Short mmCIF file of C-alpha atoms in Angstrom, two decimals:
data_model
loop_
_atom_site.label_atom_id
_atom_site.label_comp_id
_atom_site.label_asym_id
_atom_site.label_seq_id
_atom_site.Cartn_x
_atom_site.Cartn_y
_atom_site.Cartn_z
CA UNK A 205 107.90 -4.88 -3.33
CA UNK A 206 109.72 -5.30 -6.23
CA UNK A 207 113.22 -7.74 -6.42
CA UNK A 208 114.58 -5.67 -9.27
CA UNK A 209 117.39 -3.61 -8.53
CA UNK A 210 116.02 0.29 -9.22
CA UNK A 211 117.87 2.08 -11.73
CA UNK A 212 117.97 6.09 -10.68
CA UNK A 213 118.40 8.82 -13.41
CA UNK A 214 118.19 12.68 -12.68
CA UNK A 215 115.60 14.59 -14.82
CA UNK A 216 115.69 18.58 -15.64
CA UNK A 217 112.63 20.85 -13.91
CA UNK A 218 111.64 23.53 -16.09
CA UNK A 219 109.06 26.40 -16.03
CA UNK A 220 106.45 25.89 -18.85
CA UNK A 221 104.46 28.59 -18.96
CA UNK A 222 102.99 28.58 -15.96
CA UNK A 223 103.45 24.86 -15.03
CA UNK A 224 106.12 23.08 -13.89
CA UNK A 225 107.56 20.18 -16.02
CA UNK A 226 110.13 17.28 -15.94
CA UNK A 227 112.74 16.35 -19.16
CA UNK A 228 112.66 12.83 -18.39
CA UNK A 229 115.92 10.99 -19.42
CA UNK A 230 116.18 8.44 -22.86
CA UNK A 231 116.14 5.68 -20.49
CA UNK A 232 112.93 6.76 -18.57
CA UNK A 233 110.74 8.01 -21.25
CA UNK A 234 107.43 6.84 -22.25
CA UNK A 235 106.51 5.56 -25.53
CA UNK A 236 106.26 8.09 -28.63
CA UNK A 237 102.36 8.15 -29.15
CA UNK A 238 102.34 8.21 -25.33
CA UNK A 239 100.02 11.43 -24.57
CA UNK A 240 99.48 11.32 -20.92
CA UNK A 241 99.99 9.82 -17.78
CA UNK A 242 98.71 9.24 -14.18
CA UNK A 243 100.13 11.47 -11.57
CA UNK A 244 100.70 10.71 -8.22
CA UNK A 245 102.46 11.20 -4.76
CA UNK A 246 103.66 8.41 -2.06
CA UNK A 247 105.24 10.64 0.77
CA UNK A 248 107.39 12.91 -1.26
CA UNK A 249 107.81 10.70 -4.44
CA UNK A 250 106.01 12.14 -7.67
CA UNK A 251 104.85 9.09 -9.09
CA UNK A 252 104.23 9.24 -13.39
CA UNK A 253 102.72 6.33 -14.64
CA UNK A 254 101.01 5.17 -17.96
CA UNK A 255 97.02 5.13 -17.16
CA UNK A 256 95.43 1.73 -17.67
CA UNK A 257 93.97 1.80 -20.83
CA UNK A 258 90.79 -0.07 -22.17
CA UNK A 259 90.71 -2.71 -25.17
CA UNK A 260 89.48 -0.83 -28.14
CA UNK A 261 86.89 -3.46 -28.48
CA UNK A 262 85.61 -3.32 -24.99
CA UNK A 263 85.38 0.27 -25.95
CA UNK A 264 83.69 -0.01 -28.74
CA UNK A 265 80.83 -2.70 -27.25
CA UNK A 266 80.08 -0.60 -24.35
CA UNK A 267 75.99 0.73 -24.42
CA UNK A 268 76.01 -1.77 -26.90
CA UNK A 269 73.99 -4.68 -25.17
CA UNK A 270 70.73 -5.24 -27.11
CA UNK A 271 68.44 -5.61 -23.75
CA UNK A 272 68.41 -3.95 -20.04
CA UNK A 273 70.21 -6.22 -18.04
CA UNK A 274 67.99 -7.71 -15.33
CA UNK A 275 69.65 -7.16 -11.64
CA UNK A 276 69.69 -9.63 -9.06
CA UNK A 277 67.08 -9.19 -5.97
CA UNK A 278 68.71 -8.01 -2.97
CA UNK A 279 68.53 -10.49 -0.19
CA UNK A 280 68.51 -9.51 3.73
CA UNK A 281 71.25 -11.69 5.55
CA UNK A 282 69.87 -13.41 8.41
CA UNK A 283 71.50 -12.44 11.70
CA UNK A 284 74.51 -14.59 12.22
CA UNK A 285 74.04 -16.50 15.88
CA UNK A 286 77.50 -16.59 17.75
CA UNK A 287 77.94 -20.41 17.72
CA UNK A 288 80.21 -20.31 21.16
#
């Protein structure tokens, strides 16, 4: 839960084509080379979001690792006794 008052703004629906889409307001708009975003609902919100993006580095390492990585061997657990 957030302590920050929110700050509401209407936005324009419009027909795209065949898609629906939103003219989000100066004060609600994502960043310029901003070319998608997450879509979601909670009840009847729409939520848009910015997706989580990956490092470029991290990016550029992955399949990169020189050896197969060895994986640990998978131990049974014992049966837990009830201690009462």
């Amino acid at each position: 839960m957030s302590i920050l008052p929110l700050v509401t703004a209407r936005a324009k629906l419009f027909q795209n084509g065949g898609s629906q889409a939103v003219r989000l307001p100066k004060s609600c708009r994502f960043p310029g080379n901003q070319q998608e975003v997450v879509v979601h609902r909670e009840g009847r919100r729409v939520v848009l979001e910015a997706p989580d993006e990956w490092p470029a580095e991290f990016v550029r390492c992955l399949g990169a690792w020189p050896e197969e990585i060895e994986r640990p061997k998978a131990h049974r657990l014992r049966a837990l006794k009830d201690p009462f």
